[in-house]
PDB file of C-alpha atoms in Angstrom:
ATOM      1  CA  UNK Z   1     -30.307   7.424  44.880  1.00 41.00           C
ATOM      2  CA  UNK Z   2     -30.255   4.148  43.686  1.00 40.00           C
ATOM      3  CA  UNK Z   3     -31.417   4.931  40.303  1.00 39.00           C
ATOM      4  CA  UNK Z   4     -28.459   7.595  39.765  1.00 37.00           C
ATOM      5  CA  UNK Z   5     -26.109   4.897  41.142  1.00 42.00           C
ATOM      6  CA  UNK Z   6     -27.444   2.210  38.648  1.00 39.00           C
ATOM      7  CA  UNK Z   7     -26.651   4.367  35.903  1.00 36.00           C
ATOM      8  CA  UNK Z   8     -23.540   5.210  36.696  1.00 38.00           C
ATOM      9  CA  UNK Z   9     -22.542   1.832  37.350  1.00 39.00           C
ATOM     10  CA  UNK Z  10     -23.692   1.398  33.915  1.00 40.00           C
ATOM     11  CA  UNK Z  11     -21.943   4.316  32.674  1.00 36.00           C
ATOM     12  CA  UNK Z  12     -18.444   2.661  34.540  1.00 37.00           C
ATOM     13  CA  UNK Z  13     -19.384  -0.757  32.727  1.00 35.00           C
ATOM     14  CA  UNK Z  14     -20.245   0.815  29.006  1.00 33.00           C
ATOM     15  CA  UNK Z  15     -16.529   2.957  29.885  1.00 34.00           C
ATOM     16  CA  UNK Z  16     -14.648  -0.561  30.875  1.00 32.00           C
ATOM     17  CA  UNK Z  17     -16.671  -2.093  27.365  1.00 32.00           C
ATOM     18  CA  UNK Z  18     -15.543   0.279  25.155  1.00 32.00           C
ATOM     19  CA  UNK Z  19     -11.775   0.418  26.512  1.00 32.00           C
ATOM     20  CA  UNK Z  20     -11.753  -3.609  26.115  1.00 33.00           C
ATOM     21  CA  UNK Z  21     -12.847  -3.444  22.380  1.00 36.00           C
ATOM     22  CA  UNK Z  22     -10.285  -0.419  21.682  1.00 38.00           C
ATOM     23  CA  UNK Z  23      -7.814  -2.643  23.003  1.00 44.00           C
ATOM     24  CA  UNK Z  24      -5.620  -4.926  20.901  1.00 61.00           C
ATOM     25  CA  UNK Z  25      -7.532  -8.750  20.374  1.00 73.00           C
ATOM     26  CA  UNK Z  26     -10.141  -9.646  18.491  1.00 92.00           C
ATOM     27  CA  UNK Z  27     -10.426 -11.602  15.071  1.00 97.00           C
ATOM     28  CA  UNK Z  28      -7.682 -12.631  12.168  1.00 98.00           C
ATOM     29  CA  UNK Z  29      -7.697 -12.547   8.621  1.00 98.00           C
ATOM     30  CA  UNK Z  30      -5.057 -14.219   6.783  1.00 98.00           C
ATOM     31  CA  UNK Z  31      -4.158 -16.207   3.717  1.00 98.00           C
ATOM     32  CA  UNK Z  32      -2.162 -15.878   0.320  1.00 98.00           C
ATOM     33  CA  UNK Z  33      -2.668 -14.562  -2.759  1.00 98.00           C
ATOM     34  CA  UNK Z  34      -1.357 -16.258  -5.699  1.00 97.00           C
ATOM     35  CA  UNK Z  35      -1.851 -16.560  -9.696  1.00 96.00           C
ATOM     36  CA  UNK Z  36      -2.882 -19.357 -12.095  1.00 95.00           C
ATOM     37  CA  UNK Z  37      -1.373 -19.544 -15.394  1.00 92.00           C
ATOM     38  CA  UNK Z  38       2.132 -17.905 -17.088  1.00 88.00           C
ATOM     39  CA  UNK Z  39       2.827 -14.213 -16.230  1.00 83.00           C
ATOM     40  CA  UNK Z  40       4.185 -12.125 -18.757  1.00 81.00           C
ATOM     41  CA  UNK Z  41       8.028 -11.760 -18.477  1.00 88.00           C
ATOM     42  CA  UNK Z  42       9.314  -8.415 -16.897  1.00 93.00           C
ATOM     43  CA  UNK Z  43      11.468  -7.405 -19.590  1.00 94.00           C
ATOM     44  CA  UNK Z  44      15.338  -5.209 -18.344  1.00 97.00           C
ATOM     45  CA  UNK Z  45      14.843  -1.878 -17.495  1.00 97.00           C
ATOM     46  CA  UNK Z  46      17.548   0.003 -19.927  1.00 97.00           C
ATOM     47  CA  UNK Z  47      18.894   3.112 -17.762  1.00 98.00           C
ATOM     48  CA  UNK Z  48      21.819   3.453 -20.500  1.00 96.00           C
ATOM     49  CA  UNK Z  49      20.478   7.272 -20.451  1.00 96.00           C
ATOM     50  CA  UNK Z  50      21.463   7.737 -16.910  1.00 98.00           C
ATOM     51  CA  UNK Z  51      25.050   6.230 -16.224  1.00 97.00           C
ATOM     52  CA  UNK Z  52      24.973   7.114 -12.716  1.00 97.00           C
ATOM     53  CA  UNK Z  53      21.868   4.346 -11.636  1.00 98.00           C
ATOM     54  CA  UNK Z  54      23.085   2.374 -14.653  1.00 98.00           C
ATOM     55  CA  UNK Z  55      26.382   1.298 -12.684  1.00 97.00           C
ATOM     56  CA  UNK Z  56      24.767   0.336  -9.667  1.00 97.00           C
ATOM     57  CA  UNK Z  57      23.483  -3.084 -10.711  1.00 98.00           C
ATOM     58  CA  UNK Z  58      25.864  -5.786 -11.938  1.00 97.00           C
ATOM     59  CA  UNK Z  59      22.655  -6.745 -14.506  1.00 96.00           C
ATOM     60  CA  UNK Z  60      20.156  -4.876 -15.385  1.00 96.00           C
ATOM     61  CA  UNK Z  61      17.019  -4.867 -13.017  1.00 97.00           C
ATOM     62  CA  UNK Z  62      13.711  -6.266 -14.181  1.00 96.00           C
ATOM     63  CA  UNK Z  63      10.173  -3.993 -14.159  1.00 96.00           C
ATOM     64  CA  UNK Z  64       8.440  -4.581 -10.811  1.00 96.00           C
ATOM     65  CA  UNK Z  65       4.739  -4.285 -12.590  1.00 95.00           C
ATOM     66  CA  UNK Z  66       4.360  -7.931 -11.598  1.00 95.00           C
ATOM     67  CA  UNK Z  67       6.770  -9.609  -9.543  1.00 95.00           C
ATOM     68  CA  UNK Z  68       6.091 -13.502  -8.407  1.00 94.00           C
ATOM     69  CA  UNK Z  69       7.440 -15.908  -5.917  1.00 93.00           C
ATOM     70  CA  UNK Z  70       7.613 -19.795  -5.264  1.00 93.00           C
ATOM     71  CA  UNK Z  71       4.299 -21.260  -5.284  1.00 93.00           C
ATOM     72  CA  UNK Z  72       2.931 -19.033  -7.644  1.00 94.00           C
ATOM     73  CA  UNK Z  73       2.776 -16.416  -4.682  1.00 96.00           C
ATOM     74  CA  UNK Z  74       2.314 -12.626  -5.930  1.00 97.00           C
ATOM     75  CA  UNK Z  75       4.183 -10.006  -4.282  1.00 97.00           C
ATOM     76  CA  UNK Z  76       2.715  -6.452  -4.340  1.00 98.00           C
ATOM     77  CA  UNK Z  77      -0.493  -6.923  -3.555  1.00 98.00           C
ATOM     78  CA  UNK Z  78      -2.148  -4.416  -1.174  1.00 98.00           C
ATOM     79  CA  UNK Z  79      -5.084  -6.656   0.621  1.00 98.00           C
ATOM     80  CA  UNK Z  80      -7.318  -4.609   3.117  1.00 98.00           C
ATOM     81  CA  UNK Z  81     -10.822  -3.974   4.484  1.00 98.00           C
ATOM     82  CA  UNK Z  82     -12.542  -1.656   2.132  1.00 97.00           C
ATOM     83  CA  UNK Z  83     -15.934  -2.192   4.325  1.00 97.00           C
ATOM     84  CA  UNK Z  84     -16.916  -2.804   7.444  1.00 97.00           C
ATOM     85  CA  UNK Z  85     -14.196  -1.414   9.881  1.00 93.00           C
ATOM     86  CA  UNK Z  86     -13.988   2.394  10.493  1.00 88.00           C
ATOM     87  CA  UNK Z  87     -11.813   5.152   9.349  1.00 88.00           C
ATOM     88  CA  UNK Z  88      -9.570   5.183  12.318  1.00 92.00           C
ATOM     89  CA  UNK Z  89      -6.568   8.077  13.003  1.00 93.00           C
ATOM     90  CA  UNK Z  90      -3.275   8.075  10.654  1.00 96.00           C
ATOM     91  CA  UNK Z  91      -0.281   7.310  12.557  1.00 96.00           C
ATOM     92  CA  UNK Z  92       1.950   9.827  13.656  1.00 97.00           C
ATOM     93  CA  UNK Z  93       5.268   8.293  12.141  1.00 98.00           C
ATOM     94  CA  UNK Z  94       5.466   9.308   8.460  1.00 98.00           C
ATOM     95  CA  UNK Z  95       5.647   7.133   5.390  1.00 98.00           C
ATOM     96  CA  UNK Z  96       9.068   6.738   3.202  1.00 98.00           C
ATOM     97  CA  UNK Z  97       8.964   6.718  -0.145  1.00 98.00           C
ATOM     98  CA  UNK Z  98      12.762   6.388  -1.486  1.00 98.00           C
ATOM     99  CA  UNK Z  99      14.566   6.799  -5.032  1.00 98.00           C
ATOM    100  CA  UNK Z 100      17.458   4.859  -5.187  1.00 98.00           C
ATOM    101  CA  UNK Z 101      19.120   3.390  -8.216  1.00 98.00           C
ATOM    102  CA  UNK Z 102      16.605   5.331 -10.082  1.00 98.00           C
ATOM    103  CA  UNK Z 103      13.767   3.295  -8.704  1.00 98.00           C
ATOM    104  CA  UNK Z 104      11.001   3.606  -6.239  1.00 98.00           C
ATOM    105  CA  UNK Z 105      11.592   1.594  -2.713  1.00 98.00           C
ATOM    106  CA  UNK Z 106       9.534   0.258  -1.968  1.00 98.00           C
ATOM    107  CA  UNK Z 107       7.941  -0.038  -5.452  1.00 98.00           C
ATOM    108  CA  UNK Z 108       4.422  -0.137  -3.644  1.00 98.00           C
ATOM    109  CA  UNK Z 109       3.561   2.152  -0.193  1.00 98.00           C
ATOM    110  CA  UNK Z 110       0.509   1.749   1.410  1.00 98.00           C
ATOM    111  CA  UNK Z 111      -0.080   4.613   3.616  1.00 98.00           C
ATOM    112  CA  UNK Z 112      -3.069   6.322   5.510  1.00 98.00           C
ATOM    113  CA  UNK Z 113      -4.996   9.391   4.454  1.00 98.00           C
ATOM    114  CA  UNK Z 114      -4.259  12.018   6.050  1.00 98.00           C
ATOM    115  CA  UNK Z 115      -0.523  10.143   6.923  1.00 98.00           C
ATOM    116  CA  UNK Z 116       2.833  12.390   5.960  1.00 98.00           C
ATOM    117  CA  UNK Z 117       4.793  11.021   3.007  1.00 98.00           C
ATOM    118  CA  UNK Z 118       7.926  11.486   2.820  1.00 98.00           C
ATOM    119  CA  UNK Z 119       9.740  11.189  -0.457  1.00 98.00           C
ATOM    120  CA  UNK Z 120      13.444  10.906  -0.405  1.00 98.00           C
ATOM    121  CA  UNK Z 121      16.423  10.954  -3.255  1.00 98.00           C
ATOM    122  CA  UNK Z 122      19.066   9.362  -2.620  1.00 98.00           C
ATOM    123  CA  UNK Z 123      20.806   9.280  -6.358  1.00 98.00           C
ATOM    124  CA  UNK Z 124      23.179  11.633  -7.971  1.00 97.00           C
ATOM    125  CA  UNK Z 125      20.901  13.458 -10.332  1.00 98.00           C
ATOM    126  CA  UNK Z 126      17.599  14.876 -10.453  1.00 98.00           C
ATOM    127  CA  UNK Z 127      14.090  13.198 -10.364  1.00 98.00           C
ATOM    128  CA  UNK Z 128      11.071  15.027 -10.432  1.00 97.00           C
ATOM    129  CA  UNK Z 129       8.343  12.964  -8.856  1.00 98.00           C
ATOM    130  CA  UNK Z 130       5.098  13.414 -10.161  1.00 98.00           C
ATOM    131  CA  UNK Z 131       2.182  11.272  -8.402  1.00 98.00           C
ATOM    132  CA  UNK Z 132      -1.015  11.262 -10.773  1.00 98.00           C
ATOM    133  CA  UNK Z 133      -3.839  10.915  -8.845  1.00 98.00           C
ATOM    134  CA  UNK Z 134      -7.790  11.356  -9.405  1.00 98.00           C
ATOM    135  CA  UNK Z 135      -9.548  12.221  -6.371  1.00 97.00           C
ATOM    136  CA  UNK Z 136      -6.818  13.979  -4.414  1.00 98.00           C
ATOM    137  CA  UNK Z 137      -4.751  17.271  -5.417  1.00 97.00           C
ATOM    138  CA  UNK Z 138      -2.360  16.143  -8.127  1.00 97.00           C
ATOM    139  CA  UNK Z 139       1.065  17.801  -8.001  1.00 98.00           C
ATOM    140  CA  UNK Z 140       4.735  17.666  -9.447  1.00 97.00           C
ATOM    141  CA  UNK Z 141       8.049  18.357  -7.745  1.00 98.00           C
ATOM    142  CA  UNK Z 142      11.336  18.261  -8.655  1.00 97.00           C
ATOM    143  CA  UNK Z 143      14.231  16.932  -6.104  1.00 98.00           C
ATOM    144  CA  UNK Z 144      18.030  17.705  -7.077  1.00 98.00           C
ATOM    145  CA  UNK Z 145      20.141  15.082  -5.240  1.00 97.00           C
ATOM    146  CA  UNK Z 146      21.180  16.362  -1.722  1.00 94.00           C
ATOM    147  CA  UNK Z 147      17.468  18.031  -1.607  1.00 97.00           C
ATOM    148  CA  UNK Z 148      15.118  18.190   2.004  1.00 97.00           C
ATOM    149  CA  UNK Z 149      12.383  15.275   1.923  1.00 98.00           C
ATOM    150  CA  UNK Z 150       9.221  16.464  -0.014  1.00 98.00           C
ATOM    151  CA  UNK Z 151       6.767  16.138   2.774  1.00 98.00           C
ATOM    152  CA  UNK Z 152       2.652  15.914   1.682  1.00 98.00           C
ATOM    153  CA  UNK Z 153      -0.303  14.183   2.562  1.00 98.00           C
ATOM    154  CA  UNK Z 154      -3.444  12.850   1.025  1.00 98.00           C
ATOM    155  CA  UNK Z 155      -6.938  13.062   2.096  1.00 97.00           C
ATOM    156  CA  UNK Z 156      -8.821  10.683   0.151  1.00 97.00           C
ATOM    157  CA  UNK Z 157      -7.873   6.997  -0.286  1.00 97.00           C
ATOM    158  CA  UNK Z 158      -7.231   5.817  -3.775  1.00 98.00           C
ATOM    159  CA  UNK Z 159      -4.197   3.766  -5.734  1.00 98.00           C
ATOM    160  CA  UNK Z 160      -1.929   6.385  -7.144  1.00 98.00           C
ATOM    161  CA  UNK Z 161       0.621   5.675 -10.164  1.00 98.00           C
ATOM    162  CA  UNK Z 162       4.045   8.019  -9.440  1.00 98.00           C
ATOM    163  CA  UNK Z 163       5.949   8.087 -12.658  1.00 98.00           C
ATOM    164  CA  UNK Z 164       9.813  10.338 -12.720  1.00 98.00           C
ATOM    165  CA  UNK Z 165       9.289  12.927 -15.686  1.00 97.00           C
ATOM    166  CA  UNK Z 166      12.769  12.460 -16.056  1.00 97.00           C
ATOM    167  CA  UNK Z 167      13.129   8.782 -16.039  1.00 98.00           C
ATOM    168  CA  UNK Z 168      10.847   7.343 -18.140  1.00 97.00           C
ATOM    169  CA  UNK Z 169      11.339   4.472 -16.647  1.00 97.00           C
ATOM    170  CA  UNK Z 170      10.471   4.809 -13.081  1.00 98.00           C
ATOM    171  CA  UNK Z 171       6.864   3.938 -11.745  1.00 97.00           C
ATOM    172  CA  UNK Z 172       5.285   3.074  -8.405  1.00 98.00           C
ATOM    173  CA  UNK Z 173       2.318   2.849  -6.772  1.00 98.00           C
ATOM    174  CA  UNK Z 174       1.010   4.754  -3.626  1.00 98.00           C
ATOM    175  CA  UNK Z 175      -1.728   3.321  -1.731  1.00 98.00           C
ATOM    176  CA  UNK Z 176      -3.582   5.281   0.267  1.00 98.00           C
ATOM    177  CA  UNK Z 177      -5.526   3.621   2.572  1.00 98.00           C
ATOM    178  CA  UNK Z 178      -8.773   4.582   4.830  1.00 96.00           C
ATOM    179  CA  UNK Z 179      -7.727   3.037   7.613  1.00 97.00           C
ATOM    180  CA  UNK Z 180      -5.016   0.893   9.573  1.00 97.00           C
ATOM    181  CA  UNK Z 181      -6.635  -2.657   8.840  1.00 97.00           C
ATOM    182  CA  UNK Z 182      -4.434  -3.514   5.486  1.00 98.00           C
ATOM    183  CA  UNK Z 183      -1.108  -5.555   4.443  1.00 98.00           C
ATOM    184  CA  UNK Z 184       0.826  -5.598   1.274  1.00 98.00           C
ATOM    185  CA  UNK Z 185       2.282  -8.999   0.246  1.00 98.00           C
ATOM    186  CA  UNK Z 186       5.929  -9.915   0.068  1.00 96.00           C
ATOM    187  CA  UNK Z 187       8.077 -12.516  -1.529  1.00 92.00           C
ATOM    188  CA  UNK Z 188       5.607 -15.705  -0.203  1.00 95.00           C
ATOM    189  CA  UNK Z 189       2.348 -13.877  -1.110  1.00 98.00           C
ATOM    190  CA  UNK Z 190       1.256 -13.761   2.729  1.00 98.00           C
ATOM    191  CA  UNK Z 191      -0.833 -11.310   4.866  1.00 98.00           C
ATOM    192  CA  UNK Z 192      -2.545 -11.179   7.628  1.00 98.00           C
ATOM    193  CA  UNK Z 193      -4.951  -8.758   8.779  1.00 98.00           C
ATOM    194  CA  UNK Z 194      -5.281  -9.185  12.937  1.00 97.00           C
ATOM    195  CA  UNK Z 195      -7.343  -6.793  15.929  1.00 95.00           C
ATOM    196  CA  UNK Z 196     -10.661  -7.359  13.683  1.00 97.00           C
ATOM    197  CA  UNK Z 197     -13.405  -6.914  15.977  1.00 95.00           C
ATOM    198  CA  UNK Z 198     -16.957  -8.803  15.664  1.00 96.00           C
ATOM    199  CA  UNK Z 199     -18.675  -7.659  12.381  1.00 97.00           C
ATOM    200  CA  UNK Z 200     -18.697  -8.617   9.140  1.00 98.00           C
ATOM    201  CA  UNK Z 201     -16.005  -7.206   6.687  1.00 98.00           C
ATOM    202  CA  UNK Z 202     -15.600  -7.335   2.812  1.00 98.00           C
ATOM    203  CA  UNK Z 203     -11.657  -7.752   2.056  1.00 98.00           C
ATOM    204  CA  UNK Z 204     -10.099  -6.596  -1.415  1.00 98.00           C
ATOM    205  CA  UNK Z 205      -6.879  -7.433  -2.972  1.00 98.00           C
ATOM    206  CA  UNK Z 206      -5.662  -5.135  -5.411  1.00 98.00           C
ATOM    207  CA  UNK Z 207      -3.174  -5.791  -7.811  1.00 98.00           C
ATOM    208  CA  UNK Z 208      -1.689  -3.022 -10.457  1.00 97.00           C
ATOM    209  CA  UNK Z 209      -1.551  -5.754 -13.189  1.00 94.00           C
ATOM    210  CA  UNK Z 210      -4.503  -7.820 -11.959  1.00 95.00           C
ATOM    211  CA  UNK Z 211      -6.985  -5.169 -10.571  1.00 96.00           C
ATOM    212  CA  UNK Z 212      -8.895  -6.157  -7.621  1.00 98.00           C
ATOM    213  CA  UNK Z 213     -11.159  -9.221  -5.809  1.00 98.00           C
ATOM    214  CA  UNK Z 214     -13.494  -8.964  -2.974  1.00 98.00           C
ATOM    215  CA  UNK Z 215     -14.496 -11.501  -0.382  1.00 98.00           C
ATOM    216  CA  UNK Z 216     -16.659 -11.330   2.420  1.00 98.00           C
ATOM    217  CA  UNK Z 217     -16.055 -12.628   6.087  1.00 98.00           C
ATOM    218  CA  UNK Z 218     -17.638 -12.744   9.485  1.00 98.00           C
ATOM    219  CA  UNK Z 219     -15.687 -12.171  12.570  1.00 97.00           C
ATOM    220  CA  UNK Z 220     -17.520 -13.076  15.769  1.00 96.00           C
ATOM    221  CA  UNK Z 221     -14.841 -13.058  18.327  1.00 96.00           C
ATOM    222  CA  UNK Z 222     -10.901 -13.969  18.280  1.00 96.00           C
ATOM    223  CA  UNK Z 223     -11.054 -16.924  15.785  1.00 97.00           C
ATOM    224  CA  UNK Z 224      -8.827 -16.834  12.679  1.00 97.00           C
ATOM    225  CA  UNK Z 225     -10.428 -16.759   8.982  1.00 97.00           C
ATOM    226  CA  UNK Z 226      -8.134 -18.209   5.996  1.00 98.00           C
ATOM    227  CA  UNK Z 227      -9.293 -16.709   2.335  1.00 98.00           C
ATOM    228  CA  UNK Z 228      -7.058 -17.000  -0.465  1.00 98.00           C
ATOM    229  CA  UNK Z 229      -7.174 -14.636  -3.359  1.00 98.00           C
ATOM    230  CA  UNK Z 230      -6.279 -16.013  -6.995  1.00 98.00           C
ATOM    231  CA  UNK Z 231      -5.316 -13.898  -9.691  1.00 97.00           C
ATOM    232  CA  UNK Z 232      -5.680 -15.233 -13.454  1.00 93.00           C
ATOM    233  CA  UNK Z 233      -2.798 -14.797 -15.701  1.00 83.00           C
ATOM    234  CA  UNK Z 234      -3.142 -13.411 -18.990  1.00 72.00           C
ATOM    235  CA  UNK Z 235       0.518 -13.442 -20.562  1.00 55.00           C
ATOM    236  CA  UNK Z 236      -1.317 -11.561 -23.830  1.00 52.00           C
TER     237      UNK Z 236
END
């Protein structure tokens, strides 16, 4: 008898164990990425050919292939654990992908495999949105204005360039991610990467202009790393 009720107390305490590291806590990752040297100039995105977007902006809008910030900072940058944490569920809340002003909003989506997309047009003519992917099923829909959501899902996680066969000049990113443990970096270059729990974890930023860097870091219990990621600048 007191063997069986040793083991279950151990069962109880491995149960209580398991539900603690589940829970929220645990390690940080955080920093800034930035870029050394002069970024090429985004040049104005002519939309002469479509009046409708055209009239929306007082000026005409620049590219968003590389956007910057003060500091140097880099916006768009999708930083995440690509090893070391596990392939954990896709949220239940779907991810919005919008065309507005004959753009894509936001210009990069980091999603979850496995994670509904949801595309959305809210402009007065036609796009037809055509993601290009290499290990997932590639596809190509048009979307009349006034049109139902396209709904879809991916189940392998790579960076996927959507380009409007209609608008030549229309291009985002979607990045699909393996699991919940990324960020994607606004106007100060920022991100932070919390609930890490003890292991060791190799962290890439990703950059459509700039590719990708990889660093490693331990996490032993809730302390909070700082890595930086710098991009070089090659206005050629």
């Amino acid at each position: 008898m007191q063997t069986k009720h040793a083991v279950m107390a151990g069962l109880a305490l491995l149960a209580v164990s398991a539900a603690a590291y589940a829970l929220p806590g645990g390690g940080t990752i955080s920093g800034k990425v930035t870029y050394e040297g002069a970024p090429p100039k985004m040049k104005p995105i002519d939309m002469s050919m479509e009046p409708s977007c055209a009239k929306m902006y007082a000026t005409p809008p620049l590219a968003e292939t590389l956007v910057t910030g003060a500091g140097n900072s880099l916006e768009n940058v999708v930083v995440y654990v690509s090893a070391g944490a596990p392939n954990d569920a896709a949220p239940s809340t779907a991810a919005i992908f919008t065309q507005k002003g004959c753009r894509y909003i936001p210009h990069l989506l980091a999603l979850q495999v496995n994670q509904e997309l949801k595309i959305t047009n809210e402009d007065q003519t036609v796009h037809n949105v055509h993601p290009q992917p290499k290990r997932n099923r590639e596809w190509n829909k048009s979307q009349p204005p006034g049109a139902r959501p396209i709904s879809e899902s991916y189940e392998q996680a790579e960076f996927i360039p959507v380009k409007c066969n209609v608008h030549p000049w229309m291009h985002g990113t979607l990045a699909v991610m393996p699991n919940s443990h990324y960020a994607v970096t606004g106007a100060g270059g920022s991100f932070s990467l919390p609930n890490l729990p003890p292991g060791k974890y190799t962290i890439t930023a990703w950059h459509e202009s700039f590719g990708a860097q990889s660093q490693e870091v331990t996490i032993t219990g809730s302390e909070t790393h700082t890595i930086n990621f710098v991009f070089k600048s090659n206005p050629n």
